[in-house]
PDB file of C-alpha atoms and ligand atoms in Angstrom:
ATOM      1  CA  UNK M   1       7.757  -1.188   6.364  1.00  0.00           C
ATOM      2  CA  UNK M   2       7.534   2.227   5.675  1.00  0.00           C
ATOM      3  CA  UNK M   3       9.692   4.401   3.999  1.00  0.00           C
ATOM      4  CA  UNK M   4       9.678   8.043   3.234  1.00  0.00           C
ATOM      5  CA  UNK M   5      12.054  10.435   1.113  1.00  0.00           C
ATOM      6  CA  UNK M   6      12.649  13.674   0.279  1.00  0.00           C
ATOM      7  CA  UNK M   7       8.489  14.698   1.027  1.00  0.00           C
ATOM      8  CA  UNK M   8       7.837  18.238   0.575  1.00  0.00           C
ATOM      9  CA  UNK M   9       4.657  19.829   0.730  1.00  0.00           C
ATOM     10  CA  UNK M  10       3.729  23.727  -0.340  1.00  0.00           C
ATOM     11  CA  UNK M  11      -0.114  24.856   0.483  1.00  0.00           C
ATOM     12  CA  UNK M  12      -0.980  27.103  -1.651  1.00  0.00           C
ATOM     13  CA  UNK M  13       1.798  28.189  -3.618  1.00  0.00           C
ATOM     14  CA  UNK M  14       2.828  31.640  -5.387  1.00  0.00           C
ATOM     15  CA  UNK M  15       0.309  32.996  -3.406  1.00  0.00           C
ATOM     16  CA  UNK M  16       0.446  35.349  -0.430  1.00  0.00           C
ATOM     17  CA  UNK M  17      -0.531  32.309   1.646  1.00  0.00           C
ATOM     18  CA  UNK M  18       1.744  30.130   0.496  1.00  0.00           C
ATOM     19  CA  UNK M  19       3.063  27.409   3.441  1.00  0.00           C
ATOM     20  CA  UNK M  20       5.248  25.110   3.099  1.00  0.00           C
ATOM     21  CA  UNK M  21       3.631  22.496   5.573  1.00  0.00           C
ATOM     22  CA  UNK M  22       6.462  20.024   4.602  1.00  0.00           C
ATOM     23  CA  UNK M  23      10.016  20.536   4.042  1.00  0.00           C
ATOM     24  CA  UNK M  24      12.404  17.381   2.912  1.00  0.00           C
ATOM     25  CA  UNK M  25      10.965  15.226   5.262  1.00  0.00           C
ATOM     26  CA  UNK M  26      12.677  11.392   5.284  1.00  0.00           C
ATOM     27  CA  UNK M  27      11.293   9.032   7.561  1.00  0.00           C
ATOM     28  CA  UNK M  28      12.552   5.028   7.867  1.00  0.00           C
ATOM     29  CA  UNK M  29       9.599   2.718  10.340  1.00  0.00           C
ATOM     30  CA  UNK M  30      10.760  -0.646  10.164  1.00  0.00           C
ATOM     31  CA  UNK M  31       8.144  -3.442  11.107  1.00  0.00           C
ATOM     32  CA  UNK M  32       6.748  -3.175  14.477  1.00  0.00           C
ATOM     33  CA  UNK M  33       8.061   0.218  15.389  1.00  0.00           C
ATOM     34  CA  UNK M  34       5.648   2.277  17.038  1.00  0.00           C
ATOM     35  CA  UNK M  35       7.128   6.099  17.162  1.00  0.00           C
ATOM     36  CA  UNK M  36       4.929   8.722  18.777  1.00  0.00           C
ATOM     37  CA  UNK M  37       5.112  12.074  16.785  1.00  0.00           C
ATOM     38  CA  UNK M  38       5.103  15.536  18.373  1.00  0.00           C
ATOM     39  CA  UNK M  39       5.349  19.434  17.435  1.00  0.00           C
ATOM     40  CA  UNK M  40       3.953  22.445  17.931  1.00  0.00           C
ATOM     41  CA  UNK M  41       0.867  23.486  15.958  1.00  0.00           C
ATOM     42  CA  UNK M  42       1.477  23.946  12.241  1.00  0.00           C
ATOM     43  CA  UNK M  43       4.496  21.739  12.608  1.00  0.00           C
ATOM     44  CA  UNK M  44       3.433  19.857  10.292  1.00  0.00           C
ATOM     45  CA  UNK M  45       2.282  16.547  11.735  1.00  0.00           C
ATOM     46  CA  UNK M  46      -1.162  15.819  10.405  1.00  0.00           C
ATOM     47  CA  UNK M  47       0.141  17.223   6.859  1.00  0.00           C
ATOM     48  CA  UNK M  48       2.519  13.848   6.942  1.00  0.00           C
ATOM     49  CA  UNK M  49      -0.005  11.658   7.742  1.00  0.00           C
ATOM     50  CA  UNK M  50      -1.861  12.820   5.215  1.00  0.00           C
ATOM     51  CA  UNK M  51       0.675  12.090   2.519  1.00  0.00           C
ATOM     52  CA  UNK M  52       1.259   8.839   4.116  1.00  0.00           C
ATOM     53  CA  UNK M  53      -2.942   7.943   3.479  1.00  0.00           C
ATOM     54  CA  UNK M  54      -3.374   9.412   0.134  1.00  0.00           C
ATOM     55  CA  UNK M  55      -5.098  12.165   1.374  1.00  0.00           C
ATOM     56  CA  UNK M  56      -2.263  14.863   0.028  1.00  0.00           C
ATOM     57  CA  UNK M  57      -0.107  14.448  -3.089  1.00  0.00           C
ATOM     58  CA  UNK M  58       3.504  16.101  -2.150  1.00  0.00           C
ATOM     59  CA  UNK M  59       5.158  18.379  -4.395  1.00  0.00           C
ATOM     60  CA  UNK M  60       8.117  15.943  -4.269  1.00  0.00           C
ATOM     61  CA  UNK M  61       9.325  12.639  -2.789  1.00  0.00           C
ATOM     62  CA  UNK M  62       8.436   9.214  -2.330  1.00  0.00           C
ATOM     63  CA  UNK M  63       6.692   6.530   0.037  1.00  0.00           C
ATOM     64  CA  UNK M  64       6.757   3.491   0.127  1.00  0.00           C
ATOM     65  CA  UNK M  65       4.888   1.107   2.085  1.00  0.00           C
ATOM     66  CA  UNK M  66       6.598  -2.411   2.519  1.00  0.00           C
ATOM     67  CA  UNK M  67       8.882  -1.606  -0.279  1.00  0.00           C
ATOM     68  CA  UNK M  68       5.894  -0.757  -2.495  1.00  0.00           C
ATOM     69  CA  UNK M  69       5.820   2.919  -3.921  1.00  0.00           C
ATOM     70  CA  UNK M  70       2.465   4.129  -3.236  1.00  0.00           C
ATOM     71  CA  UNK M  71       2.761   7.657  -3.792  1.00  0.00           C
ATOM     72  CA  UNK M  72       0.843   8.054  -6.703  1.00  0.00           C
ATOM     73  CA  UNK M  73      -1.870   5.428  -5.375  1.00  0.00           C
ATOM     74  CA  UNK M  74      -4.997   7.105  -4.408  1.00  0.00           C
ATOM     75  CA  UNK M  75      -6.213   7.245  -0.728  1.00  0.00           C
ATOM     76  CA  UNK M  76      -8.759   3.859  -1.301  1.00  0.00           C
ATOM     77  CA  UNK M  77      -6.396   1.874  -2.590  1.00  0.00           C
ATOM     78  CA  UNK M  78      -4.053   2.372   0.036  1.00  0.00           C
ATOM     79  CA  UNK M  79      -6.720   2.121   2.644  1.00  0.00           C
ATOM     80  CA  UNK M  80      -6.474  -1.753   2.467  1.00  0.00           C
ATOM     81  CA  UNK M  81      -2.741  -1.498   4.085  1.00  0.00           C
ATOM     82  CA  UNK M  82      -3.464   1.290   6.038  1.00  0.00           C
ATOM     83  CA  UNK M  83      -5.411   1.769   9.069  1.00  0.00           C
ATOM     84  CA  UNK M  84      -6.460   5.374  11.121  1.00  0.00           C
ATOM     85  CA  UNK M  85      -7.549   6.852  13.603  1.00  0.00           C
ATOM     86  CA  UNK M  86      -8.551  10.732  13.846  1.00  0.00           C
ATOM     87  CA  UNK M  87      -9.056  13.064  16.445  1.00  0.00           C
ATOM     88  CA  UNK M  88     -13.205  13.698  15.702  1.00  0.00           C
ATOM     89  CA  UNK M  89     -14.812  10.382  17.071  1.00  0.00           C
ATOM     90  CA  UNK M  90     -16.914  11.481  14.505  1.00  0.00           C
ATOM     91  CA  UNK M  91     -14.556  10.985  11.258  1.00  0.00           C
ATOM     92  CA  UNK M  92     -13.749   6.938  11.467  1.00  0.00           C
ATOM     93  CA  UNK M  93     -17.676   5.460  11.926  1.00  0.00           C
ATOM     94  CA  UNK M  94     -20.465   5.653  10.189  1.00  0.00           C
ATOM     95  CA  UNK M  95     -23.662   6.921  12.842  1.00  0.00           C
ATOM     96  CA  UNK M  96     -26.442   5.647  10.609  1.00  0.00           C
ATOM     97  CA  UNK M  97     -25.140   2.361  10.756  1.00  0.00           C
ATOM     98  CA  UNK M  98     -24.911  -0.580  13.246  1.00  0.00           C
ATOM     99  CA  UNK M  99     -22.381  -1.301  14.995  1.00  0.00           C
ATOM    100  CA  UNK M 100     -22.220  -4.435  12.863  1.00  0.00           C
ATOM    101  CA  UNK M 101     -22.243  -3.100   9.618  1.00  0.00           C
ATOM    102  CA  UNK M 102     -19.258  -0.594  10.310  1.00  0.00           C
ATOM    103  CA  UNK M 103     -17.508  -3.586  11.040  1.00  0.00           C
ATOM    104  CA  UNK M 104     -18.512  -5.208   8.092  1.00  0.00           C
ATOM    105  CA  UNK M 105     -17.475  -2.218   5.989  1.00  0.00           C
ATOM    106  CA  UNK M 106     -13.654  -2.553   8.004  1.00  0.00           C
ATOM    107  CA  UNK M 107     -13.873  -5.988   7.086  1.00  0.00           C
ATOM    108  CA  UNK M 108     -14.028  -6.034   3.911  1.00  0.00           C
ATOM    109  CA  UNK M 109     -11.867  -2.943   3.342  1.00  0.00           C
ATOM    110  CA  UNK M 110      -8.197  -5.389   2.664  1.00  0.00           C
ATOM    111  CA  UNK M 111     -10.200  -8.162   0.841  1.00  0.00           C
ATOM    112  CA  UNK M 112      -9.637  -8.287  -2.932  1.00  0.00           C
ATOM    113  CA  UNK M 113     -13.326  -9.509  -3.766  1.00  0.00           C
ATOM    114  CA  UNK M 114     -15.627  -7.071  -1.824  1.00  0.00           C
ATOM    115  CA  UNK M 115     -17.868  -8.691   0.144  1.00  0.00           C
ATOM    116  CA  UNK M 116     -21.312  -9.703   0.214  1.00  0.00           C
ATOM    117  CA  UNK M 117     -22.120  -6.920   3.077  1.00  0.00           C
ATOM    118  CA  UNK M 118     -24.984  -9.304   4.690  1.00  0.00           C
ATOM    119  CA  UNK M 119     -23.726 -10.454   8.198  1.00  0.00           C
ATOM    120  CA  UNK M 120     -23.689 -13.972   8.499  1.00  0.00           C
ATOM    121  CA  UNK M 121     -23.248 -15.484  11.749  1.00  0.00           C
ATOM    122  CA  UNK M 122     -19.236 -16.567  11.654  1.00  0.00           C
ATOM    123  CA  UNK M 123     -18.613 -13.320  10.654  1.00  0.00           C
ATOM    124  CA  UNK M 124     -20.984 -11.644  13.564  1.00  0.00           C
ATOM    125  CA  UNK M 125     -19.089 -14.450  16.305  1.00  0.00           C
ATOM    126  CA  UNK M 126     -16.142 -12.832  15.126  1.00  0.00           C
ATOM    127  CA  UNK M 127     -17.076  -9.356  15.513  1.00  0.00           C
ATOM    128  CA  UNK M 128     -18.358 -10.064  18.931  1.00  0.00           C
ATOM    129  CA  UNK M 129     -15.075 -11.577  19.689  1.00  0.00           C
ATOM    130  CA  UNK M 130     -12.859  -8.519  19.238  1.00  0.00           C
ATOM    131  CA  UNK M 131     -15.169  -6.278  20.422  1.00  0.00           C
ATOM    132  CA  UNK M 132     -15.223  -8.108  23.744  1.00  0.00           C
ATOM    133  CA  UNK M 133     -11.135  -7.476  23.908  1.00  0.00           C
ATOM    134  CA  UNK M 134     -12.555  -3.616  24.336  1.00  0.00           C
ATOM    135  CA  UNK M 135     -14.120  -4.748  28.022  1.00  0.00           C
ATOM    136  CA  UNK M 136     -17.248  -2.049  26.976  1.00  0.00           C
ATOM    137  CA  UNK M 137     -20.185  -4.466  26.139  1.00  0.00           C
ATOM    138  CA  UNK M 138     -20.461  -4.023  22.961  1.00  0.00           C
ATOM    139  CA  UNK M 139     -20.354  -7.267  22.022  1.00  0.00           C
ATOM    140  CA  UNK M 140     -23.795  -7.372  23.419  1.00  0.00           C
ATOM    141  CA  UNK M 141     -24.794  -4.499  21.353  1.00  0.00           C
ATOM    142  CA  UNK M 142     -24.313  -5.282  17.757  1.00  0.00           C
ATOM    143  CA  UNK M 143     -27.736  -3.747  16.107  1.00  0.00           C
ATOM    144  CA  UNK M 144     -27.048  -0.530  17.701  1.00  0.00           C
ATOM    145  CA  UNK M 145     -26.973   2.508  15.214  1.00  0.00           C
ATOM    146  CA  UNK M 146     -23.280   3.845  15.648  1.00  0.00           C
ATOM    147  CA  UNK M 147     -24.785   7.081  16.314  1.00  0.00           C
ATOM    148  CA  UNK M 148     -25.796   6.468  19.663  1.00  0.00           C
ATOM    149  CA  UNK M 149     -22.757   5.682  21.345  1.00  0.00           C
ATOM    150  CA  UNK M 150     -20.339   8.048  23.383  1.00  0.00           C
ATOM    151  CA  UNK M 151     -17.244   9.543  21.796  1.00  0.00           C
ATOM    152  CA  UNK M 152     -15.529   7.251  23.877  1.00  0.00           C
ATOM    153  CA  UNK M 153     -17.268   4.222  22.337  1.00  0.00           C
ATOM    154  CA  UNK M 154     -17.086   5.241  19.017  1.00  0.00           C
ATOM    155  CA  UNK M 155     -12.912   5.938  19.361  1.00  0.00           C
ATOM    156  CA  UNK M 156     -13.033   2.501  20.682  1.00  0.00           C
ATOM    157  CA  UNK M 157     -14.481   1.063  17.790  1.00  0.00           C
ATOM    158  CA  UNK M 158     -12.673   3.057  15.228  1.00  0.00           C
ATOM    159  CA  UNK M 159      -9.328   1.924  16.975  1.00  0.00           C
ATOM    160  CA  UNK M 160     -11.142  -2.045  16.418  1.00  0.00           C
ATOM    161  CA  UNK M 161     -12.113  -1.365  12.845  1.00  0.00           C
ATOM    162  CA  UNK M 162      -8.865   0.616  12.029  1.00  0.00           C
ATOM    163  CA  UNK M 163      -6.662  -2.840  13.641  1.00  0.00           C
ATOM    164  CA  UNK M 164      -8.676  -6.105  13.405  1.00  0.00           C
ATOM    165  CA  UNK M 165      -7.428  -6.369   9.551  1.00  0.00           C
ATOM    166  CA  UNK M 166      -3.584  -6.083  10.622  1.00  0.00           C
ATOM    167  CA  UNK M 167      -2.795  -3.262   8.121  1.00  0.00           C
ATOM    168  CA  UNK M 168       1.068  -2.816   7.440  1.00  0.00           C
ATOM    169  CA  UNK M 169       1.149   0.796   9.169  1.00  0.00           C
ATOM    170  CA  UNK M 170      -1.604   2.404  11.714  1.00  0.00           C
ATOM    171  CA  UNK M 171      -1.932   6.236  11.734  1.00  0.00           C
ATOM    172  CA  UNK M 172      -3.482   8.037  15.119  1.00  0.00           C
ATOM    173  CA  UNK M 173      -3.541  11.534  15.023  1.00  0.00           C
ATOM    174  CA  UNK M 174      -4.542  12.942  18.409  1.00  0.00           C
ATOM    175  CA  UNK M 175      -6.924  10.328  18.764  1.00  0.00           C
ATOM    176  CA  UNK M 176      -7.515  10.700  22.069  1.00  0.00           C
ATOM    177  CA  UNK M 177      -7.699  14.157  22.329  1.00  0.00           C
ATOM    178  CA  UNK M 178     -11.323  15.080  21.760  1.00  0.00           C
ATOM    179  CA  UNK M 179     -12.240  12.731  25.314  1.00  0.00           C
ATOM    180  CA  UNK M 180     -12.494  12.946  28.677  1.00  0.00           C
ATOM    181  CA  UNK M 181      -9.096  12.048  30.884  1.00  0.00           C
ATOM    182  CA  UNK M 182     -10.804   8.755  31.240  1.00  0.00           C
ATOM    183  CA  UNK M 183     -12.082   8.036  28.331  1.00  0.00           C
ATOM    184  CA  UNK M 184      -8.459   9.202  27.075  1.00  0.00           C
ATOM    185  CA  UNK M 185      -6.471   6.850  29.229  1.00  0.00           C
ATOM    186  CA  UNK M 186      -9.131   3.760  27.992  1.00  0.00           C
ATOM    187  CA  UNK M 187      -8.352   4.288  24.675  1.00  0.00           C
ATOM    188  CA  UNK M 188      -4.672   4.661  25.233  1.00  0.00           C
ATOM    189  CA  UNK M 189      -4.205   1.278  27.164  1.00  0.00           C
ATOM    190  CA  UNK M 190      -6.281   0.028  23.955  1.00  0.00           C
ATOM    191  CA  UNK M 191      -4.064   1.418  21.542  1.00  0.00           C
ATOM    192  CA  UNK M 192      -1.336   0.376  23.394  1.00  0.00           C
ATOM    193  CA  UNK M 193      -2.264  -3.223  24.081  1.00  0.00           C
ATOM    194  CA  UNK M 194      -3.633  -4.040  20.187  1.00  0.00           C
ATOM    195  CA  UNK M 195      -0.150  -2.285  18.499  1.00  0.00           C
ATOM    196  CA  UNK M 196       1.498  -4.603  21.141  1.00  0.00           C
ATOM    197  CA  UNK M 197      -0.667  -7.639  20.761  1.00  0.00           C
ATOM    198  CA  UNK M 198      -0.591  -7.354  16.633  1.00  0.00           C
ATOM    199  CA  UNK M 199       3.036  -5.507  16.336  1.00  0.00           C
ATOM    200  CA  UNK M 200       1.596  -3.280  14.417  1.00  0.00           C
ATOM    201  CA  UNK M 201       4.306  -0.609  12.526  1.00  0.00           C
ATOM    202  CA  UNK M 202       2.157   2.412  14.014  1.00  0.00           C
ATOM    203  CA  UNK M 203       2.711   6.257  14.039  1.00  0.00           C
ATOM    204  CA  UNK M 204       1.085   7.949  16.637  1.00  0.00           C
ATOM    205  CA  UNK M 205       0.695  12.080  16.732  1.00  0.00           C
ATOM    206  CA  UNK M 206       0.152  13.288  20.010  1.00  0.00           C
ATOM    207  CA  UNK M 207      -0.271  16.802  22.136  1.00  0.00           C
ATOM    208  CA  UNK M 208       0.897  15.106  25.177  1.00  0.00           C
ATOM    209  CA  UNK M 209       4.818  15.148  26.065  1.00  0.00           C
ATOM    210  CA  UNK M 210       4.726  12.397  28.609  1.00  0.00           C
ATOM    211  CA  UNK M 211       2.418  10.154  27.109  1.00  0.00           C
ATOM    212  CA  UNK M 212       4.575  10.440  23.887  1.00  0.00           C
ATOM    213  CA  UNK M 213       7.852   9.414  25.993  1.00  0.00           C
ATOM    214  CA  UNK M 214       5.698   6.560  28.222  1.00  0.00           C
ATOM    215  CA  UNK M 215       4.521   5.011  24.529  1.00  0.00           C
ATOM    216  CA  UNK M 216       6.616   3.226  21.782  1.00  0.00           C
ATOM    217  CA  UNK M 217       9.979   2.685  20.801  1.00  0.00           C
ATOM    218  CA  UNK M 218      10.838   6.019  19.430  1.00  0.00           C
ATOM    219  CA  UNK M 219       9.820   9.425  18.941  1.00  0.00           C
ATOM    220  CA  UNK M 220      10.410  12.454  16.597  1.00  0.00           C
ATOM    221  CA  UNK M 221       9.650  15.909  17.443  1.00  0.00           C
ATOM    222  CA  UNK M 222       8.913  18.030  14.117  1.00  0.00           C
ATOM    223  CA  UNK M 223       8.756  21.953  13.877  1.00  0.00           C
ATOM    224  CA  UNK M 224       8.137  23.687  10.693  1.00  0.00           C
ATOM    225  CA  UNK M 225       7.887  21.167   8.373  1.00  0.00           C
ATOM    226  CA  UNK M 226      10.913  19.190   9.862  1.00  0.00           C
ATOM    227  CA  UNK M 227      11.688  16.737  11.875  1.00  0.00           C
ATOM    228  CA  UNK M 228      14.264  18.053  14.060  1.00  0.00           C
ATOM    229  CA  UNK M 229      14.598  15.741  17.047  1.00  0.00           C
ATOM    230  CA  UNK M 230      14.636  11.907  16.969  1.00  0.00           C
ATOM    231  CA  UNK M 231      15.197   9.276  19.896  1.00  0.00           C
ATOM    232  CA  UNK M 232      14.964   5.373  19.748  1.00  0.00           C
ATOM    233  CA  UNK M 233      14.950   2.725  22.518  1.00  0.00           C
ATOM    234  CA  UNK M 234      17.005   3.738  25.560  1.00  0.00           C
ATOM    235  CA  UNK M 235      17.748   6.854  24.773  1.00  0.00           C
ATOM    236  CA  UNK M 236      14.170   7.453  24.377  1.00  0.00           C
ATOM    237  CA  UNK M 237      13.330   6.098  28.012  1.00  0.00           C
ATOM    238  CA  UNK M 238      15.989   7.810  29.510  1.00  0.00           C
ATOM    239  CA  UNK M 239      14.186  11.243  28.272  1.00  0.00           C
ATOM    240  CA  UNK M 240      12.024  13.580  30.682  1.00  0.00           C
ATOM    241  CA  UNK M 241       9.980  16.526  29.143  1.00  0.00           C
ATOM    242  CA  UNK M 242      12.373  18.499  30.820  1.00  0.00           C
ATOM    243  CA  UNK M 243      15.048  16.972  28.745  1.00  0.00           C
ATOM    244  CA  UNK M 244      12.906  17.989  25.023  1.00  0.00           C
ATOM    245  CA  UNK M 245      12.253  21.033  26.182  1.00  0.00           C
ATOM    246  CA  UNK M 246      15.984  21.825  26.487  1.00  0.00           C
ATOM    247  CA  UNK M 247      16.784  19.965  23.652  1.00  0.00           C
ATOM    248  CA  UNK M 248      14.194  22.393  21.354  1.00  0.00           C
ATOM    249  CA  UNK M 249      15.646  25.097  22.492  1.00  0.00           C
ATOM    250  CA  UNK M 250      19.281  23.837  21.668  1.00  0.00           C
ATOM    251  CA  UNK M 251      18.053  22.571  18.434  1.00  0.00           C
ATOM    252  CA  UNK M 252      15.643  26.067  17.566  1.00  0.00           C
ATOM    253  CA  UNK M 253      17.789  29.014  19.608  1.00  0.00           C
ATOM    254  CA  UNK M 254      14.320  29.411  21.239  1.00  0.00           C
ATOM    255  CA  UNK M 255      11.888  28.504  23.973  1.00  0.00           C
ATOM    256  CA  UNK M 256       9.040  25.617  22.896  1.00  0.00           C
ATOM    257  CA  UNK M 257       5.890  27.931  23.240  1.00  0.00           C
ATOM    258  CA  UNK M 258       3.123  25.587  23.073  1.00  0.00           C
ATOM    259  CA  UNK M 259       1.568  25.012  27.057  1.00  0.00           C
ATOM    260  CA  UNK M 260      -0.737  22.543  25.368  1.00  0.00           C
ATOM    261  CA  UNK M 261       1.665  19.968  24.358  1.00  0.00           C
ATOM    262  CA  UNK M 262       4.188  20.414  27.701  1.00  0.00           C
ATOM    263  CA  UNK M 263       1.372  19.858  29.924  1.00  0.00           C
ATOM    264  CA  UNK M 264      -0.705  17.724  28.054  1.00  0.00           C
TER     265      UNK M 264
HETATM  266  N1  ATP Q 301      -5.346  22.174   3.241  1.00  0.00           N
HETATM  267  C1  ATP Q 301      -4.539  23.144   3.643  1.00  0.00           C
HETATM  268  N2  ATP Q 301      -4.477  24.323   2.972  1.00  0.00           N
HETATM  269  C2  ATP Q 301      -3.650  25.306   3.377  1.00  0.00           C
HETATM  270  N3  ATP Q 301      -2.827  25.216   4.441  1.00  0.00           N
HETATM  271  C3  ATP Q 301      -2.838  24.086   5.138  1.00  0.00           C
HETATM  272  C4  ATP Q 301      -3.699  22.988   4.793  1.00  0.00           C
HETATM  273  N4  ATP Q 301      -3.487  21.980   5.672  1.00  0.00           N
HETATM  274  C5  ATP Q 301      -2.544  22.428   6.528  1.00  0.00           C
HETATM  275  N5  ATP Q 301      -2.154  23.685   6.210  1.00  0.00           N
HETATM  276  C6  ATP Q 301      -1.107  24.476   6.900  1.00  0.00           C
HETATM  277  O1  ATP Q 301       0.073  23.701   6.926  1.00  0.00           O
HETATM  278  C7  ATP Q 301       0.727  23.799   8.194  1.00  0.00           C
HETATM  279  C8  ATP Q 301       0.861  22.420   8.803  1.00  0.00           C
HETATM  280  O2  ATP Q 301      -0.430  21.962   9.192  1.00  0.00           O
HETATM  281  P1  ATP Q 301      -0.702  20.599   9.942  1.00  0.00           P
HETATM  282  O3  ATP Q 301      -2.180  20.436  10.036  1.00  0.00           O
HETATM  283  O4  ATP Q 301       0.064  19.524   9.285  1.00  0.00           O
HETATM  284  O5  ATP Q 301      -0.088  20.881  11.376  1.00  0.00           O
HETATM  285  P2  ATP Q 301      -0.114  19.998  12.705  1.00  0.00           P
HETATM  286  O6  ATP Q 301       1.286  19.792  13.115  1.00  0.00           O
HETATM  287  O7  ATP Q 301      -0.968  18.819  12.508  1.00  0.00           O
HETATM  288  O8  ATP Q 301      -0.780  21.004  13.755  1.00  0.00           O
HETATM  289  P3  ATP Q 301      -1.841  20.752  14.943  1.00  0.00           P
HETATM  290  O9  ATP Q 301      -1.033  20.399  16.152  1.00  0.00           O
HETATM  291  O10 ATP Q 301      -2.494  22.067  15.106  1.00  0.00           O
HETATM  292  O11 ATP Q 301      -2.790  19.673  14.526  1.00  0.00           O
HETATM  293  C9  ATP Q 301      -0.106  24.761   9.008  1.00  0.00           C
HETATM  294  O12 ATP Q 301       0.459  26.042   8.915  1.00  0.00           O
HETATM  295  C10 ATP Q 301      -1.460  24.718   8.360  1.00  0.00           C
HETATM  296  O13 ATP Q 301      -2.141  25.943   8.518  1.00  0.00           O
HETATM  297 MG1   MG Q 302      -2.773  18.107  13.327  1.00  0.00          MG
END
């Protein structure tokens, strides 16, 4: 479903500032896989999911998308097989408009003929429909300016508009991160019910050890630019945090030094 070789990415090169925020990265997500990412910060992390959405070109490599080589296709056109979430509850709705026209936008986003952006009532019984999978009454709240609702709400619906089109792969970079505990743990069992529900080929970033071994089928740890730890199926349940820790340090010669991401 999704295939990545040889990415490398340089920030700023032949400069004093140069980074390299990527370094050979290859990457193989076959359909329904749902591998939770983590690293330190700087690893590297949001840098690949931004060459997997367009948003950065890499100095080097290739991605394909269900055997389709996308590399060179600008973010919009790949945002009709690609869904995301960010961390700002901000950055995935639009708080001028209703609830219904952000919908309408999603929509539309994978359909070949854009269209008409009016409403009409199948289309609003079938917005009301998955938003009532969220359980937050929004269904009941379809003329409500975006704006208005709580970071909580608006994740919710980004995760809806970012899913109800079935895209081939679903980024989420720290998407719970910028909520409450609650708030958090909703949109988790969300996430993880629709990627289950829709088998959705998803890569998830998150600061959170445990909840990256408690989610998905496998997980990669990255540090500098790499990806230097990998674990699928069992051997993935059968790791703790204490077990990654160790593991870094066997892999790096050093301790992992970010509190954030062991304690969540
Ligand atoms: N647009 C940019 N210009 C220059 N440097 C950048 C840019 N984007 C990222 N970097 C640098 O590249 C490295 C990787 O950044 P990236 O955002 O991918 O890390 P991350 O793993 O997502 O970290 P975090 O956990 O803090 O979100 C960092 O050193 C960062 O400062
Ligand atoms: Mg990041």
């Amino acid at each position: 479903m999704l295939n990545i070789t040889s990415i490398s990415v340089t920030f700023n090169e032949g400069t004093q500032d140069e980074k390299k925020a990527l370094n050979n990265i290859d990457l193989n997500l076959k359909q329904g896989d749902f591998v939770t990412v983590i690293g330190s910060n700087g690893a590297g992390k949001s840098t690949l999911m931004n060459v997997i959405s367009g948003n950065i070109l890499p100095d080097a490599g290739d991605v394909f998308i269900s055997e389709k080589q996308v590399v060179n296709l600008p973010e919009y056109k790949r945002s009709a097989f690609i869904g995301r979430v960010f961390q700002d509850p901000m950055a995935g709705t639009a708080p001028s408009m209703t609830i219904e026209e952000n919908l309408a936008m999603a929509y539309s986003r994978n359909k070949k003929r854009k269209l008409k952006y009016g409403v009409t009532k199948k289309r609003k019984d079938l917005f009301r429909e998955h938003l009532q999978t969220l359980n937050l009454g929004l269904e009941d709240r379809l003329s409500a300016k975006v704006g208005l609702l709580s970071g909580g709400e608006r994740q919710a619906l980004s995760l809806l508009m970012a899913t109800f089109t079935k895209p081939n792969i679903l980024l989420l970079d720290e998407h719970t991160a910028a909520l409450d505990p609650s708030r958090a743990e909703l949109i988790t069992s969300l996430t993880e019910k629709v990627v289950r529900e829709s088998g959705l080929t998803t890569l998830m970033v998150t600061h959170n050890m445990q909840q990256a071994l408690d989610l998905g089928n496998r997980l990669i740890m990255m540090d500098k630019g790499q990806i230097i730890f990998e674990a699928h199926g069992e051997a993935k349940q059968e790791l703790t945090v204490e077990r990654l820790l160790q593991e870094f340090q066997r892999i790096r010669g050093e301790q992992f030094e970010d509190d954030r991401v062991v304690l969540g």
